[in-house]
Amino acid sequence: MTDDKQKAKEQILYLLKMQGATSATDLAEQLEVSPMAIRQHLQAMRGEGLVDYSEQRRPIGRPVKLWELTDRTLNLFPNTHADLMVEFLNSFEAVLGQTELEKVLAERARRQIQ
């Protein structure tokens, strides 16, 4: 895949991640390329299982395809929530001590059990 195609693919995936279901026309406007170019990228990515679409009926005209990411793209976007939580707990312990951290974790466990 050429660098330009890879860059376009990454931009499309990013926009779909940030915006959710979006039409090819809207993506084309945001990326300042033709809707046909976007549709070609979307079809290729659909073949890879990265995106899929649902059709939304409109009052007039043909239904619009709204493109969105599939679960297969989850590993393409880093999930830093776990790292953030570990850093928070380490900071909590450094500032307030092991005993206070254990109290907080015990309270969290109690609430979760309820």
PDB file of C-alpha atoms in Angstrom, residues 9-49:
ATOM      1  CA  LYS A   9      -7.009   4.943   5.411  1.00  0.00           C
ATOM      2  CA  GLU A  10      -5.695   6.123   8.789  1.00  0.00           C
ATOM      3  CA  GLN A  11      -7.512   9.451   8.461  1.00  0.00           C
ATOM      4  CA  ILE A  12     -10.796   7.720   7.630  1.00  0.00           C
ATOM      5  CA  LEU A  13     -10.441   5.299  10.537  1.00  0.00           C
ATOM      6  CA  TYR A  14      -9.623   8.176  12.893  1.00  0.00           C
ATOM      7  CA  LEU A  15     -12.659  10.190  11.796  1.00  0.00           C
ATOM      8  CA  LEU A  16     -14.938   7.182  12.190  1.00  0.00           C
ATOM      9  CA  LYS A  17     -13.482   6.558  15.656  1.00  0.00           C
ATOM     10  CA  MET A  18     -14.074  10.160  16.720  1.00  0.00           C
ATOM     11  CA  GLN A  19     -17.461  10.747  15.048  1.00  0.00           C
ATOM     12  CA  GLY A  20     -19.112   7.356  14.891  1.00  0.00           C
ATOM     13  CA  ALA A  21     -21.282   6.402  11.929  1.00  0.00           C
ATOM     14  CA  THR A  22     -20.610   8.814   9.063  1.00  0.00           C
ATOM     15  CA  SER A  23     -21.469   8.977   5.363  1.00  0.00           C
ATOM     16  CA  ALA A  24     -18.823   8.809   2.655  1.00  0.00           C
ATOM     17  CA  THR A  25     -19.879  12.284   1.535  1.00  0.00           C
ATOM     18  CA  ASP A  26     -19.262  13.752   4.990  1.00  0.00           C
ATOM     19  CA  LEU A  27     -15.885  12.028   5.195  1.00  0.00           C
ATOM     20  CA  ALA A  28     -14.979  13.348   1.738  1.00  0.00           C
ATOM     21  CA  GLU A  29     -15.842  16.904   2.736  1.00  0.00           C
ATOM     22  CA  GLN A  30     -13.731  16.707   5.877  1.00  0.00           C
ATOM     23  CA  LEU A  31     -10.745  15.198   4.071  1.00  0.00           C
ATOM     24  CA  GLU A  32     -11.200  17.411   1.010  1.00  0.00           C
ATOM     25  CA  VAL A  33     -11.253  14.552  -1.487  1.00  0.00           C
ATOM     26  CA  SER A  34     -13.923  13.165  -3.759  1.00  0.00           C
ATOM     27  CA  PRO A  35     -16.703  10.979  -2.349  1.00  0.00           C
ATOM     28  CA  MET A  36     -15.737   8.306  -4.906  1.00  0.00           C
ATOM     29  CA  ALA A  37     -12.183   8.178  -3.519  1.00  0.00           C
ATOM     30  CA  ILE A  38     -13.568   7.749  -0.009  1.00  0.00           C
ATOM     31  CA  ARG A  39     -15.970   5.029  -1.171  1.00  0.00           C
ATOM     32  CA  GLN A  40     -13.078   3.128  -2.754  1.00  0.00           C
ATOM     33  CA  HIS A  41     -11.123   3.266   0.503  1.00  0.00           C
ATOM     34  CA  LEU A  42     -14.199   2.262   2.511  1.00  0.00           C
ATOM     35  CA  GLN A  43     -14.914  -0.716   0.249  1.00  0.00           C
ATOM     36  CA  ALA A  44     -11.299  -1.868   0.542  1.00  0.00           C
ATOM     37  CA  MET A  45     -11.428  -1.516   4.324  1.00  0.00           C
ATOM     38  CA  ARG A  46     -14.742  -3.345   4.387  1.00  0.00           C
ATOM     39  CA  GLY A  47     -13.004  -6.189   2.581  1.00  0.00           C
ATOM     40  CA  GLU A  48     -10.434  -6.208   5.393  1.00  0.00           C
ATOM     41  CA  GLY A  49     -13.217  -6.303   7.984  1.00  0.00           C
TER      42      GLY A  49
END
